[in-house]
XYZ file of C-alpha atoms in Angstrom:
140
model
C -6.755 61.876 89.470
C -8.327 58.258 90.659
C -11.498 60.138 91.533
C -12.002 60.884 88.022
C -11.265 57.240 86.016
C -14.742 56.528 83.844
C -15.470 53.325 82.271
C -14.795 52.800 78.722
C -18.308 51.336 77.933
C -22.260 52.384 79.794
C -22.835 49.798 81.810
C -25.638 46.853 80.561
C -28.784 46.860 82.226
C -30.035 43.609 83.805
C -32.376 41.667 81.945
C -35.567 41.453 84.360
C -36.695 38.133 82.566
C -41.218 37.372 83.731
C -41.838 40.254 85.223
C -44.416 42.313 82.277
C -42.038 44.451 79.367
C -40.523 43.846 76.306
C -39.531 39.919 77.792
C -42.570 38.685 80.169
C -44.036 35.972 79.806
C -41.471 33.836 77.837
C -38.556 35.772 78.197
C -37.844 35.709 74.584
C -37.486 31.900 74.886
C -40.345 30.957 72.903
C -42.993 28.665 74.065
C -42.908 24.748 75.862
C -40.415 22.805 75.647
C -36.707 20.992 76.316
C -35.562 24.739 75.333
C -37.824 26.871 76.994
C -36.570 25.745 80.571
C -34.450 27.289 82.941
C -31.226 24.214 84.250
C -32.534 22.713 80.828
C -29.264 19.771 80.086
C -29.224 18.290 76.523
C -27.593 15.065 75.446
C -24.268 15.733 73.661
C -24.629 13.833 70.056
C -21.033 12.002 70.140
C -22.844 10.499 73.347
C -25.210 9.006 70.922
C -22.353 7.697 68.845
C -20.394 6.314 72.156
C -23.416 3.937 72.741
C -23.427 2.698 69.223
C -19.902 1.441 69.859
C -20.013 -1.990 70.136
C -18.649 -3.249 73.975
C -16.755 -6.568 73.244
C -13.759 -7.797 74.286
C -10.359 -7.228 71.458
C -13.122 -4.115 69.279
C -10.914 -1.428 68.666
C -11.994 1.099 66.301
C -7.885 1.332 65.298
C -7.743 -1.826 63.838
C -10.092 -1.292 61.272
C -7.673 0.082 58.128
C -10.116 0.773 55.265
C -9.406 0.445 52.017
C -9.979 2.352 49.345
C -10.787 1.554 45.817
C -9.991 3.663 42.477
C -11.651 2.817 39.488
C -9.115 3.199 36.331
C -10.266 3.578 33.382
C -8.438 2.081 29.348
C -8.333 6.291 28.114
C -6.846 7.359 31.319
C -4.760 4.014 31.415
C -3.160 4.908 27.969
C -2.906 8.933 28.538
C -0.754 7.811 31.091
C 1.545 4.788 29.785
C 3.589 3.634 26.355
C 2.304 0.878 24.454
C 4.022 -1.863 25.271
C 5.056 -1.053 29.286
C 3.786 -2.636 32.586
C 0.633 -1.803 34.707
C 1.468 -2.529 38.485
C 0.749 -1.337 41.290
C 4.504 0.342 41.925
C 3.840 1.368 38.257
C 0.422 3.474 39.136
C 2.078 4.765 42.611
C 4.243 6.049 40.593
C 2.905 8.234 38.040
C 0.360 10.133 41.255
C -3.047 7.304 40.038
C -2.989 6.067 43.255
C -2.365 8.082 46.225
C -0.774 5.148 48.550
C -0.299 0.907 48.838
C -3.466 1.109 50.759
C -4.883 1.868 47.764
C -6.550 -1.136 46.155
C -7.099 -0.123 41.760
C -9.661 -1.822 38.935
C -9.546 -1.448 35.258
C -12.983 -0.806 34.290
C -13.953 -1.102 30.167
C -15.187 2.146 29.337
C -14.476 1.921 25.791
C -11.940 -0.672 23.667
C -8.278 -1.103 24.763
C -6.163 0.745 21.766
C -2.326 -0.461 23.279
C -1.219 -3.285 24.072
C 0.645 -3.739 27.910
C 1.050 -6.400 30.373
C -0.866 -6.314 33.667
C 0.587 -7.131 36.785
C -0.997 -7.638 40.113
C -4.444 -5.964 39.654
C -8.239 -5.880 39.935
C -10.929 -6.289 36.802
C -13.282 -6.068 35.970
C -15.761 -8.846 33.439
C -15.617 -7.278 30.719
C -12.347 -4.945 31.298
C -10.553 -8.150 31.495
C -12.390 -9.555 28.341
C -11.046 -6.270 26.251
C -7.908 -6.362 27.473
C -6.980 -9.994 26.716
C -9.595 -9.292 22.791
C -6.716 -6.864 22.303
C -3.444 -8.675 22.845
C -2.389 -7.237 26.521
C -0.942 -9.922 28.976
C -2.097 -10.646 32.461
C 0.475 -11.255 35.393
């Protein structure tokens, strides 16, 4: 019957603030400041980021393509490549040492190069270049 229907949950009593009792004076808002005021409006953080973007003609954040540099050591190369093999960007991609074409591989010298390889179109540190030439490997 309609007159016997009861609500599932008890009614919540309205919070009376600023009238004494358990929520008197500051009404559970602490003391003073912007967050203690009624009708407060806090500026979103994204707005600060937006304001830092330059308003110049031709500026477009999407046009900036970041290139990441992956550091490769001799010990890592010797693990994946057989002696006499050519080490290039394509071969590094095929072996899974770099993720995509935009990645720039750079070879660093952590120890001496034991095997002979042919390096093609990569970046090297100064010491790595010296050690590659000293081991008898070729740089194309």
